[in-house]
Amino acid sequence: GARLQRAVDPTVAPGSAAAGRPTRVGRSGARRRDERRGVGASRVRRVPTKASQRGIHVDLTCPVCTEVLQVPWEEAGAGANEGPIVRPPKNLSCSSCGWKETAASSENHLNLSVLPSDAISSSSSSVFDAVRDLVAQGGSSDKGGAGAPSSSLRYREKNWSVSQLFQSPVISYVYERGWRQGFDWAGFPGADEEFAILERLYAKTETRGPSAGPHESVLDVSCGTGLFSRKFLKSGKFGTIIASDYSENMLTQAYTFLSEEMGKGRSGGNGGGGGAEDASLLLVRADVARLPFPSKSFDLVHAGAAIHCWPTPSLGIAEITRVLKPGGRLIGSTFLLAASPLGQSLGSDDFVKPLFELEKEFSGGFLPGLTGRNYRFWSEEELAGLCELCGLENFQVERDNRFIMFCATKPFRSADANQEAETKQENLYY
């Protein structure tokens, strides 16, 4: 067992029965107790690393060992002539495991994923690269020489077909130039109305009392070209916006749109419009199944038209739950199964469950992109079940046709309840 310590409570009068009874606590319980009493605070309190001077109030973690990174924001020139867009620092590394940021990071986003983008490719490009490397090395078998490929080229992963699709610069370019607008066939009401629904769900599910306003933080996962990241920025309701995506091309396009929109705002004399002058936005390349942020970091995580593209949705939702603050919300939108409109008109999806199962069984066919082989379409019940499995509660939705926006909350306990729970933990053996 872990080493136990004896601790005498200074608040108990000497000579009393309680004073003569030692309290047996584990090391973590003693640390929490001492922090509350102010004992040894300088020894146990971690020095904050948040870049408050830049408006980024969320720590970043190593994508390998999850240690909090010491980010040299002051050396990055972050925010210089960029308005609310925070330029990423360079040459990040982890003092714990030795991870180093890859050279693939660009001037506009921070790469905090384990797998560099140049290690994600199709079979054909892998064959081409193998031939090219052979020619470059002149047939030499020297694996340690100057011509040796980088670690990202020595190891590759095949992405799921949908993930591979959104790596394309063509898809990134057309996403807001027709692709996203095409979602109206499924009942998506358009970005402005979707954001209004999001704000409505976020407001009515608040459980923590008055809103923290501009000090709140939002993570826009699978942000694509930043369509909703820009709306969060202009809303003035969030001080820190992190826009993350796995596709470098999407992030590059997001930066282009952000720069254009902020430029128009500055030329109009309003600093970007709305509350953007008081907010900061950082673009991060990250895998939703391994988010590079500490636990309890965000008030809101948004996943717009995203979950149907994730290879393993359960891992993504579990990670989102981890990085949400207690009382924070996940709000996402996606496509419902084809029989969902009929279930809605009948008053319950229970009437069309057999049709749901048929659709899943025979998905693919002539239109695999629309029937679920390449995309994972959902029933409302499945979304609710997944959120519940990952520890979220108070599941609420707004839906129409095959469009659904859902909201789920990470359980929140009051300060008194937290203190009571910690007191109970102090009396346990660790």
XYZ file of C-alpha atoms in Angstrom:
430
model
C 0.000 0.000 0.000
C 1.012 3.615 -0.333
C 2.851 5.255 2.530
C 0.451 6.629 5.165
C 1.054 9.650 7.310
C -0.231 10.758 10.674
C -1.652 14.263 10.754
C -2.973 16.100 13.785
C -5.788 18.515 12.989
C -4.811 21.943 14.357
C -8.457 22.979 14.544
C -9.207 20.371 17.251
C -8.721 21.404 20.885
C -5.777 19.670 22.607
C -6.761 16.905 25.000
C -10.033 16.121 23.280
C -10.814 12.632 22.070
C -10.568 13.771 18.489
C -7.160 15.339 19.150
C -5.765 12.053 20.339
C -6.965 10.184 17.281
C -4.566 10.484 14.317
C -6.057 11.081 10.907
C -4.788 8.590 8.375
C -4.671 10.038 4.896
C -2.943 9.290 1.625
C -0.496 11.691 0.060
C -2.978 13.124 -2.440
C -5.571 13.585 0.291
C -3.045 15.382 2.490
C -2.096 17.660 -0.385
C -5.706 18.673 -1.000
C -6.216 19.250 2.728
C -3.080 21.373 3.018
C -4.061 23.456 -0.004
C -7.397 24.294 1.612
C -5.712 25.250 4.890
C -2.884 27.170 3.248
C -0.249 24.758 4.578
C 2.685 24.208 2.273
C 0.936 26.085 -0.520
C 4.178 27.234 -2.069
C 5.369 23.644 -2.209
C 2.349 22.061 -3.862
C 0.927 24.777 -6.069
C 1.888 24.453 -9.728
C 3.168 27.608 -11.370
C 0.526 28.609 -13.931
C 1.597 28.462 -17.557
C -1.470 29.977 -19.181
C -0.709 32.767 -21.605
C -2.923 35.340 -19.957
C -1.010 38.170 -21.555
C -2.150 36.882 -24.961
C -5.694 36.041 -23.957
C -5.132 32.273 -24.234
C -6.455 30.990 -20.913
C -6.060 27.284 -21.657
C -2.909 25.227 -21.143
C -1.568 22.973 -23.883
C -0.307 19.446 -23.253
C 2.204 17.152 -24.891
C 0.415 14.869 -27.396
C 2.539 11.918 -26.266
C 2.714 12.042 -22.446
C 0.043 14.754 -21.769
C 2.438 16.808 -19.612
C 1.584 20.516 -19.603
C 3.845 22.308 -22.082
C 5.802 25.404 -21.166
C 4.742 27.629 -24.057
C 7.028 30.619 -24.811
C 4.263 32.917 -25.963
C 6.377 36.007 -25.387
C 8.932 34.721 -27.928
C 6.365 33.845 -30.577
C 5.212 37.338 -31.392
C 1.708 35.996 -30.808
C -0.976 38.450 -31.686
C 1.309 40.917 -33.416
C -0.661 42.668 -36.169
C -3.073 39.761 -36.178
C -5.867 41.151 -34.030
C -7.463 38.273 -32.137
C -5.614 35.557 -34.078
C -2.771 34.180 -31.961
C 0.223 33.098 -33.996
C 1.668 29.789 -32.768
C 5.038 29.664 -31.010
C 7.839 27.724 -32.673
C 10.021 24.789 -31.608
C 7.794 23.530 -28.825
C 9.113 20.540 -26.917
C 8.199 18.484 -23.874
C 10.652 18.483 -20.970
C 9.178 15.231 -19.690
C 9.268 12.830 -22.657
C 11.355 14.714 -25.213
C 8.574 15.148 -27.797
C 9.286 17.931 -30.270
C 6.861 19.768 -32.485
C 7.283 18.620 -36.064
C 8.576 20.844 -38.824
C 5.211 20.327 -40.526
C 3.691 23.049 -38.366
C 2.915 26.158 -40.343
C 2.922 29.861 -39.630
C -0.785 29.813 -38.835
C -1.420 26.767 -36.654
C 0.203 24.693 -33.933
C 0.691 20.983 -34.614
C -0.140 19.034 -31.439
C -0.913 15.642 -32.944
C 1.221 12.543 -32.555
C 1.180 11.683 -36.251
C 2.509 14.340 -38.647
C 0.396 15.024 -41.701
C 3.120 13.749 -44.042
C 2.715 10.317 -42.454
C -0.900 10.125 -43.641
C -1.202 9.159 -47.271
C -2.749 6.760 -49.722
C -1.121 3.553 -50.898
C -0.194 5.088 -54.257
C 1.726 7.967 -52.687
C 3.478 5.514 -50.376
C 4.732 3.551 -53.387
C 5.885 6.768 -55.052
C 7.704 7.891 -51.901
C 9.426 4.506 -51.562
C 10.757 4.743 -55.140
C 11.792 8.366 -54.637
C 13.679 7.517 -51.424
C 15.437 4.622 -53.156
C 16.598 6.909 -55.962
C 17.630 9.624 -53.506
C 19.760 7.158 -51.521
C 21.297 5.706 -54.681
C 20.398 2.201 -53.649
C 22.420 2.526 -50.420
C 21.320 0.405 -47.470
C 22.712 2.934 -44.990
C 19.793 3.605 -42.654
C 21.548 6.153 -40.537
C 23.043 8.357 -43.212
C 22.086 11.826 -44.287
C 19.684 10.437 -46.838
C 17.667 8.495 -44.267
C 13.961 9.400 -44.241
C 12.388 11.169 -41.282
C 10.518 9.213 -38.620
C 7.201 10.345 -40.113
C 8.170 8.809 -43.461
C 9.445 5.600 -41.882
C 6.062 5.103 -40.227
C 2.721 5.721 -41.939
C -0.917 5.147 -41.126
C -3.817 4.747 -43.491
C -6.593 7.047 -42.488
C -10.239 6.093 -42.581
C -11.603 7.091 -45.995
C -13.598 10.066 -44.704
C -10.647 11.399 -42.703
C -8.501 11.038 -45.808
C -11.085 12.954 -47.843
C -10.840 16.046 -45.655
C -7.048 16.110 -45.920
C -7.519 17.206 -49.528
C -6.784 20.857 -50.399
C -9.606 20.700 -52.939
C -12.226 19.756 -50.330
C -10.844 22.383 -47.967
C -11.189 25.025 -50.669
C -14.758 24.150 -51.674
C -16.081 23.447 -48.161
C -17.530 26.933 -47.630
C -17.857 27.566 -51.343
C -20.738 25.171 -51.911
C -20.050 21.935 -50.007
C -21.387 23.045 -46.610
C -24.333 24.863 -48.175
C -25.346 21.553 -49.725
C -26.298 20.204 -46.312
C -29.715 21.829 -46.720
C -30.927 18.607 -48.378
C -30.830 17.040 -44.889
C -32.536 19.944 -43.149
C -29.485 21.856 -41.938
C -30.897 25.389 -41.578
C -27.690 27.248 -42.428
C -24.798 28.469 -40.305
C -26.546 31.536 -38.845
C -29.605 29.608 -37.671
C -27.458 26.723 -36.434
C -25.441 29.141 -34.308
C -28.680 30.603 -32.934
C -29.789 27.089 -31.932
C -26.391 26.514 -30.328
C -26.671 29.721 -28.279
C -30.180 28.758 -27.208
C -29.111 25.292 -26.036
C -26.045 26.665 -24.269
C -28.050 29.281 -22.381
C -30.862 27.028 -21.225
C -28.554 24.247 -19.981
C -26.416 26.471 -17.719
C -26.164 24.881 -14.259
C -23.346 26.898 -12.705
C -25.111 30.168 -11.972
C -24.378 33.435 -13.780
C -22.281 33.050 -16.912
C -18.587 33.856 -16.700
C -18.905 35.854 -19.906
C -15.688 36.762 -21.726
C -13.561 34.588 -19.426
C -15.157 31.410 -20.766
C -13.335 29.149 -23.213
C -14.617 27.155 -26.169
C -13.023 24.339 -28.142
C -14.308 24.019 -31.706
C -13.278 20.456 -32.623
C -13.271 19.355 -36.252
C -13.567 23.051 -36.995
C -12.977 22.596 -40.716
C -12.557 25.992 -42.332
C -13.474 27.796 -39.119
C -17.079 28.608 -40.034
C -18.270 28.462 -36.423
C -14.925 29.466 -34.909
C -15.420 32.881 -36.486
C -18.923 33.088 -35.051
C -17.631 32.264 -31.564
C -15.007 34.956 -32.002
C -17.483 37.631 -33.055
C -20.064 36.716 -30.419
C -18.049 38.311 -27.616
C -19.148 35.535 -25.233
C -15.833 33.695 -25.060
C -12.386 34.991 -24.193
C -10.490 31.996 -25.577
C -11.411 30.131 -28.759
C -9.367 27.080 -29.752
C -10.161 25.887 -33.272
C -8.845 22.372 -33.865
C -8.916 20.010 -36.802
C -6.919 17.011 -37.974
C -6.518 18.397 -41.499
C -3.724 20.896 -42.095
C -5.405 22.058 -45.278
C -8.617 22.829 -43.391
C -6.667 24.846 -40.815
C -4.848 26.751 -43.539
C -8.171 27.649 -45.132
C -9.573 28.576 -41.712
C -6.686 30.995 -41.210
C -7.327 32.549 -44.627
C -11.001 33.155 -43.849
C -10.182 34.481 -40.372
C -7.587 36.901 -41.722
C -9.938 38.151 -44.414
C -12.800 38.659 -41.984
C -10.654 40.378 -39.368
C -9.154 42.573 -42.096
C -12.594 43.678 -43.194
C -13.468 44.429 -39.572
C -10.378 46.563 -39.059
C -10.972 48.489 -42.278
C -14.517 49.127 -41.045
C -13.188 50.543 -37.800
C -14.609 47.979 -35.412
C -11.539 45.777 -34.854
C -13.124 42.701 -36.361
C -16.716 43.202 -35.357
C -18.704 42.099 -32.329
C -16.590 41.212 -29.310
C -13.579 39.966 -31.284
C -11.301 42.706 -29.922
C -11.554 41.142 -26.439
C -11.078 37.526 -27.525
C -8.194 35.414 -28.777
C -8.240 32.482 -31.185
C -5.602 29.801 -31.686
C -5.589 27.222 -34.485
C -4.377 23.772 -33.404
C -3.926 20.559 -35.365
C -5.179 17.820 -33.041
C -6.846 14.425 -33.019
C -10.262 14.481 -31.339
C -9.452 11.085 -29.833
C -6.388 12.537 -28.059
C -6.944 16.199 -27.311
C -3.790 18.101 -26.224
C -5.389 19.956 -23.310
C -5.571 19.340 -19.556
C -8.740 17.978 -17.989
C -11.423 20.519 -17.048
C -10.254 23.180 -19.517
C -13.322 24.253 -21.512
C -16.781 25.640 -20.790
C -18.045 24.493 -24.187
C -16.891 22.009 -26.802
C -18.553 22.356 -30.187
C -18.521 19.635 -32.849
C -20.455 20.965 -35.827
C -21.323 18.445 -38.567
C -18.447 16.333 -37.316
C -19.192 13.166 -35.355
C -20.362 11.241 -38.445
C -16.786 11.607 -39.788
C -14.916 10.340 -36.728
C -13.378 6.849 -36.999
C -14.122 6.059 -33.310
C -16.853 8.358 -31.941
C -16.723 6.881 -28.435
C -13.080 7.887 -27.994
C -13.838 11.383 -29.251
C -16.769 11.931 -26.876
C -14.800 10.492 -23.947
C -11.949 12.931 -24.625
C -14.399 15.812 -24.908
C -15.897 14.857 -21.538
C -12.426 14.874 -20.023
C -11.516 18.395 -21.213
C -14.901 19.898 -20.286
C -15.156 21.760 -17.004
C -17.806 20.438 -14.583
C -21.026 21.980 -15.829
C -19.538 22.492 -19.288
C -21.431 21.385 -22.355
C -20.851 19.442 -25.532
C -22.958 20.787 -28.401
C -22.775 19.024 -31.750
C -24.676 18.533 -34.952
C -24.815 15.632 -37.362
C -26.973 13.679 -39.823
C -29.782 11.400 -38.698
C -30.609 8.089 -40.344
C -32.882 8.230 -43.394
C -36.012 7.012 -41.563
C -35.719 9.687 -38.859
C -38.111 12.179 -40.508
C -40.775 9.469 -40.593
C -40.175 8.711 -36.921
C -40.478 12.401 -36.095
C -43.773 12.702 -37.968
C -45.101 9.606 -36.164
C -44.128 11.074 -32.811
C -41.468 8.506 -31.904
C -38.433 6.883 -33.492
C -39.524 3.602 -31.898
C -41.894 3.066 -34.826
C -39.043 3.118 -37.345
C -36.338 1.215 -35.476
C -36.590 -1.736 -37.894
C -35.931 0.697 -40.739
C -32.901 2.044 -38.889
C -31.467 -1.440 -38.574
C -32.147 -2.218 -42.236
C -30.368 0.958 -43.249
C -27.319 0.058 -41.163
C -27.321 -3.544 -42.423
C -27.481 -2.670 -46.101
C -25.551 0.600 -46.037
C -23.298 1.097 -48.980
C -25.050 0.004 -52.130
C -25.097 2.495 -54.979
C -24.567 5.608 -52.842
C -22.230 4.649 -50.000
C -21.515 8.281 -49.167
C -25.196 8.889 -48.434
C -26.129 5.621 -46.811
C -23.552 5.284 -44.094
C -20.650 3.179 -45.306
C -18.271 6.124 -45.425
C -20.194 8.245 -42.920
C -21.725 7.083 -39.634
C -25.289 8.444 -39.563
C -27.187 8.361 -36.277
C -30.454 7.930 -34.460
C -31.256 10.275 -31.589
C -31.244 7.331 -29.206
C -27.715 6.325 -30.236
C -26.385 9.832 -29.650
C -28.029 9.957 -26.223
C -26.641 6.532 -25.321
C -23.113 7.469 -26.368
C -23.168 10.678 -24.334
C -24.463 8.781 -21.301
C -21.751 6.125 -21.649
C -19.123 8.872 -21.611
C -20.443 10.457 -18.423
C -22.565 13.282 -19.827
C -26.131 14.045 -18.738
C -29.134 16.277 -19.456
C -29.235 15.267 -23.126
C -31.309 17.712 -25.190
C -31.872 18.102 -28.907
C -33.392 20.225 -31.610
C -33.986 18.367 -34.857
C -35.665 18.715 -38.224
C -35.702 16.298 -41.142
C -32.276 14.610 -40.904
C -30.582 17.477 -39.069
C -30.024 17.187 -35.319
C -28.223 19.440 -32.866
C -27.645 17.844 -29.476
C -26.401 19.154 -26.147
C -25.103 17.198 -23.144
C -23.632 18.433 -19.866
C -20.708 17.267 -17.759
C -22.044 16.782 -14.210
C -21.469 19.749 -11.921
C -21.266 19.659 -8.151
C -21.412 22.701 -5.934
C -18.367 23.784 -3.915
C -19.921 22.355 -0.749
C -20.453 19.000 -2.401
C -16.884 18.977 -3.693
C -15.508 19.762 -0.243
C -17.613 17.046 1.346
C -16.405 14.519 -1.207
C -12.770 15.483 -0.619
C -13.228 15.155 3.136
C -14.477 11.616 2.627
C -11.485 10.858 0.421
C -9.082 12.015 3.119
C -10.204 9.183 5.375
C -9.427 6.507 2.793
C -6.269 4.473 2.467
C -4.471 5.120 -0.790
